């Protein structure tokens, strides 16, 4: 197995302290948002044999196994991250596989440069993802029931929100959500900014269920995404709890530290809370306007102490081992590629000693055992 040296991405929304605290290093004063573990071309992990991308390219079947290569091609199909949100991420959705393929082909045909700021589809893949909380973790996930959203907006006492309240109560659920989100994103920006300012003041005054939206507005004053966010479920994960985010589900992470795993894609369509490009027509094509429960996931017991976060896709499988002091050694050998990540304590993965934030890549079929006292997350695929 290969010890990984991983890149930390300094996105503006990142916490300056959460990842350094996990790693036991001094903060730099700059945001440290995501630590990437994998072979993504944007920041592949480094190994003693070269970058993980180079290692896999040199022998895909040796590193990934014949079954994984046959199913997903000669690349690692997932990206594992430690994510540290100190401010809200953009409100966003991801396309399904068919939508991604169509969108990518269309932009390629029209000659839109892949690095252009108005480009929606960087690749032809979908991007389902799972976030598992390491600390208390706040986020938005999926649409509220329209009647609940109407009550939340009405409670602000802002006259310019009354048409949205009426729509949410007068139309069937899916249609109401579509019409209100379309209206919010398409309204005059100056008028919307005034409405958001009034709504923000009311959120600050009222507190309680409105507190998350006051905090969002603090970071994005006047942004129409503040109103869009109030259409969504607010969820607070406790450590060990997770959210699965499938195609078309609007979501945003607000605050906290977690382990995130996703299919290896960069396809994001944004609804707001961002200075980046928002393509409203394409967004409306991809969003699933269905009221839904956030669906908090808790791990289910597997074999030999493994706790599995069950999801409906095969590009990744995330599980964890909570190893007690003096406990047994666990054989984690698989015929698929793995990344093992320590998030607490001190553990041994093969001959490697791992502390919090340290990880190894295990090629398919290579003998792998873990022991010690701590928590290990295991990322692999299903074939």
Tab-separated table of C-alpha atoms in Angstrom:
chain	number	residue	atom	x	y	z
A	1	UNK	CA	0.000	0.000	0.000
A	2	UNK	CA	1.055	3.605	-0.569
A	3	UNK	CA	0.988	6.400	1.999
A	4	UNK	CA	-0.733	9.424	0.460
A	5	UNK	CA	0.479	12.998	0.520
A	6	UNK	CA	-2.637	15.059	-0.131
A	7	UNK	CA	-3.326	18.589	-1.314
A	8	UNK	CA	-5.445	21.001	0.744
A	9	UNK	CA	-7.533	23.356	-1.403
A	10	UNK	CA	-7.792	26.953	-0.062
A	11	UNK	CA	-11.323	27.836	-1.219
A	12	UNK	CA	-12.660	31.036	0.315
A	13	UNK	CA	-15.465	29.281	2.233
A	14	UNK	CA	-13.043	26.978	4.060
A	15	UNK	CA	-12.417	27.053	7.794
A	16	UNK	CA	-8.929	28.341	8.668
A	17	UNK	CA	-8.720	26.080	11.747
A	18	UNK	CA	-10.699	22.820	11.351
A	19	UNK	CA	-8.289	20.857	9.111
A	20	UNK	CA	-5.173	22.082	10.976
A	21	UNK	CA	-6.838	21.034	14.246
A	22	UNK	CA	-7.489	17.559	12.833
A	23	UNK	CA	-3.933	17.234	11.505
A	24	UNK	CA	-2.315	18.722	14.607
A	25	UNK	CA	-0.656	21.495	12.594
A	26	UNK	CA	-0.535	25.259	13.011
A	27	UNK	CA	-3.159	27.285	11.099
A	28	UNK	CA	-1.750	29.464	8.346
A	29	UNK	CA	-4.434	32.111	8.697
A	30	UNK	CA	-5.762	31.195	5.251
A	31	UNK	CA	-8.901	29.117	4.598
A	32	UNK	CA	-8.308	25.374	4.306
A	33	UNK	CA	-11.445	23.991	2.688
A	34	UNK	CA	-10.860	20.493	1.290
A	35	UNK	CA	-8.142	17.854	1.475
A	36	UNK	CA	-8.341	15.647	-1.631
A	37	UNK	CA	-7.493	11.945	-1.622
A	38	UNK	CA	-7.536	10.228	-4.985
A	39	UNK	CA	-6.422	10.539	-8.588
A	40	UNK	CA	-8.457	13.557	-9.690
A	41	UNK	CA	-6.375	15.467	-12.289
A	42	UNK	CA	-6.959	18.737	-10.426
A	43	UNK	CA	-4.941	17.607	-7.394
A	44	UNK	CA	-3.923	13.929	-7.443
A	45	UNK	CA	-2.507	12.488	-4.234
A	46	UNK	CA	1.231	11.920	-4.227
A	47	UNK	CA	2.786	8.530	-3.416
A	48	UNK	CA	6.361	7.193	-3.266
A	49	UNK	CA	5.721	5.866	-6.807
A	50	UNK	CA	4.560	9.197	-8.265
A	51	UNK	CA	1.123	10.807	-8.246
A	52	UNK	CA	-1.723	8.367	-7.769
A	53	UNK	CA	-2.952	9.281	-11.259
A	54	UNK	CA	0.441	8.290	-12.706
A	55	UNK	CA	0.508	5.062	-10.692
A	56	UNK	CA	-2.923	4.038	-11.992
A	57	UNK	CA	-2.145	5.070	-15.564
A	58	UNK	CA	0.955	2.853	-15.509
A	59	UNK	CA	-1.034	-0.269	-14.583
A	60	UNK	CA	-4.816	0.165	-14.335
A	61	UNK	CA	-5.692	-3.503	-13.844
A	62	UNK	CA	-2.857	-4.020	-11.363
A	63	UNK	CA	-3.965	-1.067	-9.222
A	64	UNK	CA	-7.745	-1.098	-9.683
A	65	UNK	CA	-8.462	-4.748	-10.488
A	66	UNK	CA	-9.907	-6.159	-13.695
A	67	UNK	CA	-13.507	-5.961	-12.470
A	68	UNK	CA	-13.299	-2.246	-11.579
A	69	UNK	CA	-11.575	-1.403	-14.875
A	70	UNK	CA	-14.231	-3.352	-16.771
A	71	UNK	CA	-17.017	-1.532	-14.954
A	72	UNK	CA	-15.685	2.029	-14.654
A	73	UNK	CA	-12.736	2.253	-17.040
A	74	UNK	CA	-9.015	2.696	-16.250
A	75	UNK	CA	-9.470	5.374	-13.579
A	76	UNK	CA	-10.295	5.600	-9.903
A	77	UNK	CA	-14.056	6.299	-10.016
A	78	UNK	CA	-14.289	8.203	-6.719
A	79	UNK	CA	-12.720	11.174	-4.947
A	80	UNK	CA	-12.436	11.176	-1.149
A	81	UNK	CA	-12.149	14.441	0.770
A	82	UNK	CA	-11.994	15.960	4.209
A	83	UNK	CA	-14.243	19.022	3.922
A	84	UNK	CA	-14.137	21.938	6.374
A	85	UNK	CA	-16.856	24.543	5.838
A	86	UNK	CA	-16.373	27.821	7.689
A	87	UNK	CA	-18.934	29.635	5.520
A	88	UNK	CA	-21.763	28.423	3.255
A	89	UNK	CA	-20.847	26.726	-0.004
A	90	UNK	CA	-22.807	27.612	-3.135
A	91	UNK	CA	-26.379	26.372	-3.357
A	92	UNK	CA	-26.109	23.721	-6.087
A	93	UNK	CA	-27.332	20.603	-7.857
A	94	UNK	CA	-25.626	17.886	-9.884
A	95	UNK	CA	-26.913	16.284	-13.123
A	96	UNK	CA	-27.668	12.612	-13.593
A	97	UNK	CA	-25.563	10.539	-15.972
A	98	UNK	CA	-27.787	11.131	-19.006
A	99	UNK	CA	-28.041	14.895	-18.385
A	100	UNK	CA	-24.281	15.161	-17.895
A	101	UNK	CA	-23.598	13.305	-21.136
A	102	UNK	CA	-26.017	15.477	-23.083
A	103	UNK	CA	-24.776	18.728	-21.536
A	104	UNK	CA	-21.116	17.887	-22.065
A	105	UNK	CA	-21.672	16.886	-25.690
A	106	UNK	CA	-23.651	20.082	-26.371
A	107	UNK	CA	-20.964	22.377	-24.912
A	108	UNK	CA	-18.237	20.479	-26.764
A	109	UNK	CA	-20.205	20.842	-30.007
A	110	UNK	CA	-20.617	24.592	-29.406
A	111	UNK	CA	-16.921	24.979	-28.688
A	112	UNK	CA	-17.276	26.310	-25.135
A	113	UNK	CA	-13.770	26.097	-23.591
A	114	UNK	CA	-13.690	23.591	-20.710
A	115	UNK	CA	-12.201	26.246	-18.415
A	116	UNK	CA	-14.654	29.001	-19.428
A	117	UNK	CA	-16.492	30.527	-16.435
A	118	UNK	CA	-19.855	30.006	-18.163
A	119	UNK	CA	-19.172	26.298	-18.807
A	120	UNK	CA	-21.610	23.999	-16.950
A	121	UNK	CA	-20.254	20.536	-17.804
A	122	UNK	CA	-16.559	19.801	-17.296
A	123	UNK	CA	-17.032	16.103	-18.078
A	124	UNK	CA	-19.719	13.587	-19.064
A	125	UNK	CA	-20.089	11.986	-15.624
A	126	UNK	CA	-22.646	12.359	-12.851
A	127	UNK	CA	-21.643	13.462	-9.339
A	128	UNK	CA	-23.564	11.722	-6.571
A	129	UNK	CA	-21.940	12.416	-3.202
A	130	UNK	CA	-22.045	11.512	0.470
A	131	UNK	CA	-21.008	13.702	3.406
A	132	UNK	CA	-20.365	12.132	6.823
A	133	UNK	CA	-20.025	14.470	9.791
A	134	UNK	CA	-16.903	14.426	11.957
A	135	UNK	CA	-18.198	17.355	14.019
A	136	UNK	CA	-21.687	18.830	14.267
A	137	UNK	CA	-22.406	19.734	10.648
A	138	UNK	CA	-25.057	22.095	9.224
A	139	UNK	CA	-26.420	21.869	5.712
A	140	UNK	CA	-29.391	22.325	3.398
A	141	UNK	CA	-30.750	19.320	1.531
A	142	UNK	CA	-33.830	18.905	-0.669
A	143	UNK	CA	-37.031	20.935	-0.876
A	144	UNK	CA	-39.310	21.532	2.068
A	145	UNK	CA	-42.998	20.799	1.784
A	146	UNK	CA	-44.405	23.907	-0.008
A	147	UNK	CA	-46.819	24.643	2.832
A	148	UNK	CA	-43.941	24.604	5.322
A	149	UNK	CA	-41.872	26.876	3.072
A	150	UNK	CA	-44.853	29.242	2.754
A	151	UNK	CA	-45.187	29.443	6.530
A	152	UNK	CA	-41.476	30.171	6.935
A	153	UNK	CA	-41.562	32.984	4.357
A	154	UNK	CA	-44.834	34.427	5.663
A	155	UNK	CA	-43.441	34.514	9.195
A	156	UNK	CA	-40.871	37.073	8.101
A	157	UNK	CA	-43.563	39.700	7.578
A	158	UNK	CA	-41.964	41.007	4.368
A	159	UNK	CA	-44.644	42.296	1.979
A	160	UNK	CA	-42.661	41.602	-1.203
A	161	UNK	CA	-42.568	37.882	-0.328
A	162	UNK	CA	-46.375	37.601	-0.350
A	163	UNK	CA	-46.592	36.521	-4.037
A	164	UNK	CA	-44.213	33.638	-3.317
A	165	UNK	CA	-46.269	32.624	-0.294
A	166	UNK	CA	-49.451	32.659	-2.398
A	167	UNK	CA	-47.841	30.530	-5.129
A	168	UNK	CA	-46.602	27.958	-2.630
A	169	UNK	CA	-50.103	27.581	-1.226
A	170	UNK	CA	-52.086	27.728	-4.456
A	171	UNK	CA	-50.235	25.335	-6.762
A	172	UNK	CA	-49.440	21.607	-6.555
A	173	UNK	CA	-46.167	20.922	-4.771
A	174	UNK	CA	-43.779	20.348	-7.683
A	175	UNK	CA	-45.255	23.184	-9.752
A	176	UNK	CA	-45.222	25.597	-6.802
A	177	UNK	CA	-41.555	24.963	-6.061
A	178	UNK	CA	-40.612	25.321	-9.720
A	179	UNK	CA	-42.516	28.594	-10.135
A	180	UNK	CA	-41.153	30.166	-6.967
A	181	UNK	CA	-37.530	29.200	-7.611
A	182	UNK	CA	-37.844	30.434	-11.198
A	183	UNK	CA	-39.330	33.722	-9.984
A	184	UNK	CA	-36.651	34.223	-7.302
A	185	UNK	CA	-33.766	33.609	-9.700
A	186	UNK	CA	-35.304	35.609	-12.530
A	187	UNK	CA	-36.395	38.698	-10.577
A	188	UNK	CA	-34.759	42.108	-10.897
A	189	UNK	CA	-31.528	41.936	-8.883
A	190	UNK	CA	-31.930	45.325	-7.222
A	191	UNK	CA	-35.485	44.576	-6.119
A	192	UNK	CA	-34.422	41.145	-4.933
A	193	UNK	CA	-31.531	42.640	-2.961
A	194	UNK	CA	-33.979	44.935	-1.134
A	195	UNK	CA	-36.263	41.982	-0.365
A	196	UNK	CA	-33.325	39.920	0.881
A	197	UNK	CA	-32.183	42.794	3.101
A	198	UNK	CA	-35.646	43.009	4.695
A	199	UNK	CA	-35.823	39.232	5.059
A	200	UNK	CA	-32.360	39.161	6.630
A	201	UNK	CA	-33.284	41.760	9.223
A	202	UNK	CA	-36.376	39.724	10.100
A	203	UNK	CA	-34.305	36.497	10.357
A	204	UNK	CA	-31.893	38.193	12.768
A	205	UNK	CA	-34.769	39.541	14.862
A	206	UNK	CA	-36.734	36.274	14.972
A	207	UNK	CA	-33.855	33.809	15.504
A	208	UNK	CA	-34.747	30.164	16.075
A	209	UNK	CA	-35.538	28.407	12.791
A	210	UNK	CA	-34.485	31.582	10.949
A	211	UNK	CA	-30.946	31.658	12.383
A	212	UNK	CA	-29.306	29.585	9.600
A	213	UNK	CA	-30.663	31.968	6.958
A	214	UNK	CA	-29.429	35.024	8.855
A	215	UNK	CA	-25.982	33.429	8.883
A	216	UNK	CA	-26.173	32.663	5.151
A	217	UNK	CA	-27.190	36.257	4.421
A	218	UNK	CA	-24.278	37.528	6.516
A	219	UNK	CA	-21.910	35.881	4.041
A	220	UNK	CA	-23.994	36.632	0.910
A	221	UNK	CA	-25.895	39.908	1.498
A	222	UNK	CA	-28.543	40.590	-1.111
A	223	UNK	CA	-28.043	37.253	-2.881
A	224	UNK	CA	-31.273	35.680	-4.237
A	225	UNK	CA	-29.865	32.362	-3.026
A	226	UNK	CA	-30.842	33.435	0.500
A	227	UNK	CA	-34.510	33.201	-0.504
A	228	UNK	CA	-33.932	29.997	-2.473
A	229	UNK	CA	-32.288	28.497	0.621
A	230	UNK	CA	-35.479	29.025	2.605
A	231	UNK	CA	-37.240	26.605	0.267
A	232	UNK	CA	-34.896	23.832	1.443
A	233	UNK	CA	-34.702	21.608	4.495
A	234	UNK	CA	-32.169	22.663	7.108
A	235	UNK	CA	-30.410	19.663	8.662
A	236	UNK	CA	-27.880	19.390	11.487
A	237	UNK	CA	-25.828	16.206	11.452
A	238	UNK	CA	-24.228	14.783	14.565
A	239	UNK	CA	-20.805	13.095	14.278
A	240	UNK	CA	-21.159	9.801	12.413
A	241	UNK	CA	-24.375	10.824	10.632
A	242	UNK	CA	-24.377	11.363	6.878
A	243	UNK	CA	-26.330	12.710	3.904
A	244	UNK	CA	-26.475	11.159	0.432
A	245	UNK	CA	-27.020	13.723	-2.329
A	246	UNK	CA	-28.252	12.261	-5.581
A	247	UNK	CA	-28.842	13.914	-8.939
A	248	UNK	CA	-31.098	16.969	-9.033
A	249	UNK	CA	-31.254	17.467	-5.255
A	250	UNK	CA	-30.510	21.107	-4.320
A	251	UNK	CA	-28.118	21.356	-1.405
A	252	UNK	CA	-25.479	23.448	0.339
A	253	UNK	CA	-23.064	22.800	3.178
A	254	UNK	CA	-23.057	25.564	5.777
A	255	UNK	CA	-20.640	24.777	8.590
A	256	UNK	CA	-18.665	21.870	10.015
A	257	UNK	CA	-16.037	19.203	9.343
A	258	UNK	CA	-16.804	15.989	7.469
A	259	UNK	CA	-15.583	13.183	5.256
A	260	UNK	CA	-16.988	13.545	1.737
A	261	UNK	CA	-16.908	11.014	-1.087
A	262	UNK	CA	-18.211	11.505	-4.618
A	263	UNK	CA	-18.094	10.178	-8.127
A	264	UNK	CA	-15.094	11.622	-9.951
A	265	UNK	CA	-16.751	14.614	-11.638
A	266	UNK	CA	-16.681	18.428	-11.594
A	267	UNK	CA	-20.241	18.992	-12.835
A	268	UNK	CA	-22.021	21.603	-10.702
A	269	UNK	CA	-25.038	23.786	-11.503
A	270	UNK	CA	-25.403	26.649	-9.049
A	271	UNK	CA	-28.598	28.254	-7.713
A	272	UNK	CA	-27.028	31.040	-5.692
A	273	UNK	CA	-24.743	31.957	-2.783
A	274	UNK	CA	-21.898	32.396	-5.227
A	275	UNK	CA	-20.277	34.991	-7.487
A	276	UNK	CA	-19.864	32.241	-10.106
A	277	UNK	CA	-21.973	31.591	-13.201
A	278	UNK	CA	-25.662	30.699	-12.662
A	279	UNK	CA	-27.356	29.223	-15.748
A	280	UNK	CA	-31.015	29.416	-14.737
A	281	UNK	CA	-32.551	27.546	-17.728
A	282	UNK	CA	-30.093	24.645	-17.408
A	283	UNK	CA	-30.507	24.593	-13.654
A	284	UNK	CA	-34.283	24.325	-13.982
A	285	UNK	CA	-33.820	21.426	-16.421
A	286	UNK	CA	-31.780	19.478	-13.882
A	287	UNK	CA	-33.440	20.270	-10.523
A	288	UNK	CA	-35.913	17.741	-9.175
A	289	UNK	CA	-38.786	19.779	-7.799
A	290	UNK	CA	-39.919	17.214	-5.263
A	291	UNK	CA	-40.483	17.882	-1.559
A	292	UNK	CA	-38.377	15.388	0.366
A	293	UNK	CA	-37.011	14.505	3.759
A	294	UNK	CA	-33.245	15.083	4.033
A	295	UNK	CA	-32.821	11.367	4.759
A	296	UNK	CA	-30.116	11.353	7.443
A	297	UNK	CA	-28.023	8.191	7.093
A	298	UNK	CA	-26.586	6.216	9.968
A	299	UNK	CA	-24.186	3.346	9.325
A	300	UNK	CA	-25.405	-0.229	9.340
A	301	UNK	CA	-23.395	-3.054	10.862
A	302	UNK	CA	-21.452	-5.120	8.351
A	303	UNK	CA	-18.981	-7.946	8.846
A	304	UNK	CA	-16.034	-7.882	11.253
A	305	UNK	CA	-16.889	-4.537	12.857
A	306	UNK	CA	-17.344	-2.611	9.614
A	307	UNK	CA	-20.075	0.065	9.631
A	308	UNK	CA	-21.404	0.786	6.129
A	309	UNK	CA	-23.101	3.907	4.762
A	310	UNK	CA	-25.515	2.393	2.249
A	311	UNK	CA	-26.106	4.329	-0.996
A	312	UNK	CA	-27.824	3.432	-4.295
A	313	UNK	CA	-24.756	3.877	-6.539
A	314	UNK	CA	-21.630	1.829	-7.245
A	315	UNK	CA	-18.867	4.371	-7.969
A	316	UNK	CA	-18.127	4.558	-4.261
A	317	UNK	CA	-18.759	2.686	-1.039
A	318	UNK	CA	-17.943	4.393	2.270
A	319	UNK	CA	-17.653	2.617	5.592
A	320	UNK	CA	-15.825	3.049	8.886
A	321	UNK	CA	-14.204	1.051	11.651
A	322	UNK	CA	-14.217	2.347	15.220
A	323	UNK	CA	-11.298	0.470	16.764
A	324	UNK	CA	-11.161	0.137	20.573
A	325	UNK	CA	-7.939	0.024	22.569
A	326	UNK	CA	-6.645	-3.559	22.595
A	327	UNK	CA	-9.166	-4.672	19.969
A	328	UNK	CA	-8.735	-7.216	17.200
A	329	UNK	CA	-6.900	-6.797	13.919
A	330	UNK	CA	-9.275	-6.502	10.947
A	331	UNK	CA	-8.506	-7.932	7.513
A	332	UNK	CA	-9.759	-5.351	4.986
A	333	UNK	CA	-8.352	-6.974	1.830
A	334	UNK	CA	-10.609	-6.486	-1.228
A	335	UNK	CA	-10.407	-7.170	-4.940
A	336	UNK	CA	-11.189	-3.475	-5.551
A	337	UNK	CA	-9.050	-0.353	-4.920
A	338	UNK	CA	-9.286	1.270	-1.496
A	339	UNK	CA	-8.313	4.409	0.351
A	340	UNK	CA	-8.059	4.067	4.140
A	341	UNK	CA	-8.302	7.331	6.101
A	342	UNK	CA	-7.701	7.763	9.823
A	343	UNK	CA	-9.829	10.501	11.425
A	344	UNK	CA	-9.171	9.871	15.136
A	345	UNK	CA	-6.672	8.108	17.362
A	346	UNK	CA	-3.677	6.122	16.159
A	347	UNK	CA	-4.058	3.142	13.840
A	348	UNK	CA	-1.893	0.800	11.808
A	349	UNK	CA	-2.714	0.057	8.182
A	350	UNK	CA	-0.354	-2.677	7.106
A	351	UNK	CA	3.090	-1.318	7.975
A	352	UNK	CA	1.932	2.307	7.977
A	353	UNK	CA	1.168	4.169	11.212
A	354	UNK	CA	-1.651	6.646	10.643
A	355	UNK	CA	-2.805	9.590	12.734
A	356	UNK	CA	-5.814	11.862	12.143
A	357	UNK	CA	-5.990	13.063	8.547
A	358	UNK	CA	-3.460	10.517	7.231
A	359	UNK	CA	-4.335	7.982	4.547
A	360	UNK	CA	-3.099	5.159	2.322
A	361	UNK	CA	-4.038	3.767	-1.080
A	362	UNK	CA	-4.443	-0.011	-1.222
A	363	UNK	CA	-4.316	-1.582	-4.716
A	364	UNK	CA	-6.942	-4.180	-5.588
A	365	UNK	CA	-6.179	-7.578	-4.070
A	366	UNK	CA	-3.294	-6.387	-1.885
A	367	UNK	CA	-3.278	-7.812	1.638
A	368	UNK	CA	-4.451	-5.112	4.056
A	369	UNK	CA	-5.047	-5.198	7.811
A	370	UNK	CA	-5.947	-2.442	10.267
A	371	UNK	CA	-5.502	-2.318	14.041
A	372	UNK	CA	-4.954	0.165	16.852
A	373	UNK	CA	-7.265	2.547	18.694
A	374	UNK	CA	-9.096	5.075	16.540
A	375	UNK	CA	-11.451	5.577	13.608
A	376	UNK	CA	-10.720	4.506	10.033
A	377	UNK	CA	-12.876	5.375	7.026
A	378	UNK	CA	-12.694	2.979	4.097
A	379	UNK	CA	-13.482	4.131	0.554
A	380	UNK	CA	-13.839	1.659	-2.294
A	381	UNK	CA	-16.200	0.724	-5.156
A	382	UNK	CA	-18.860	-1.892	-5.804
A	383	UNK	CA	-18.419	-4.183	-8.825
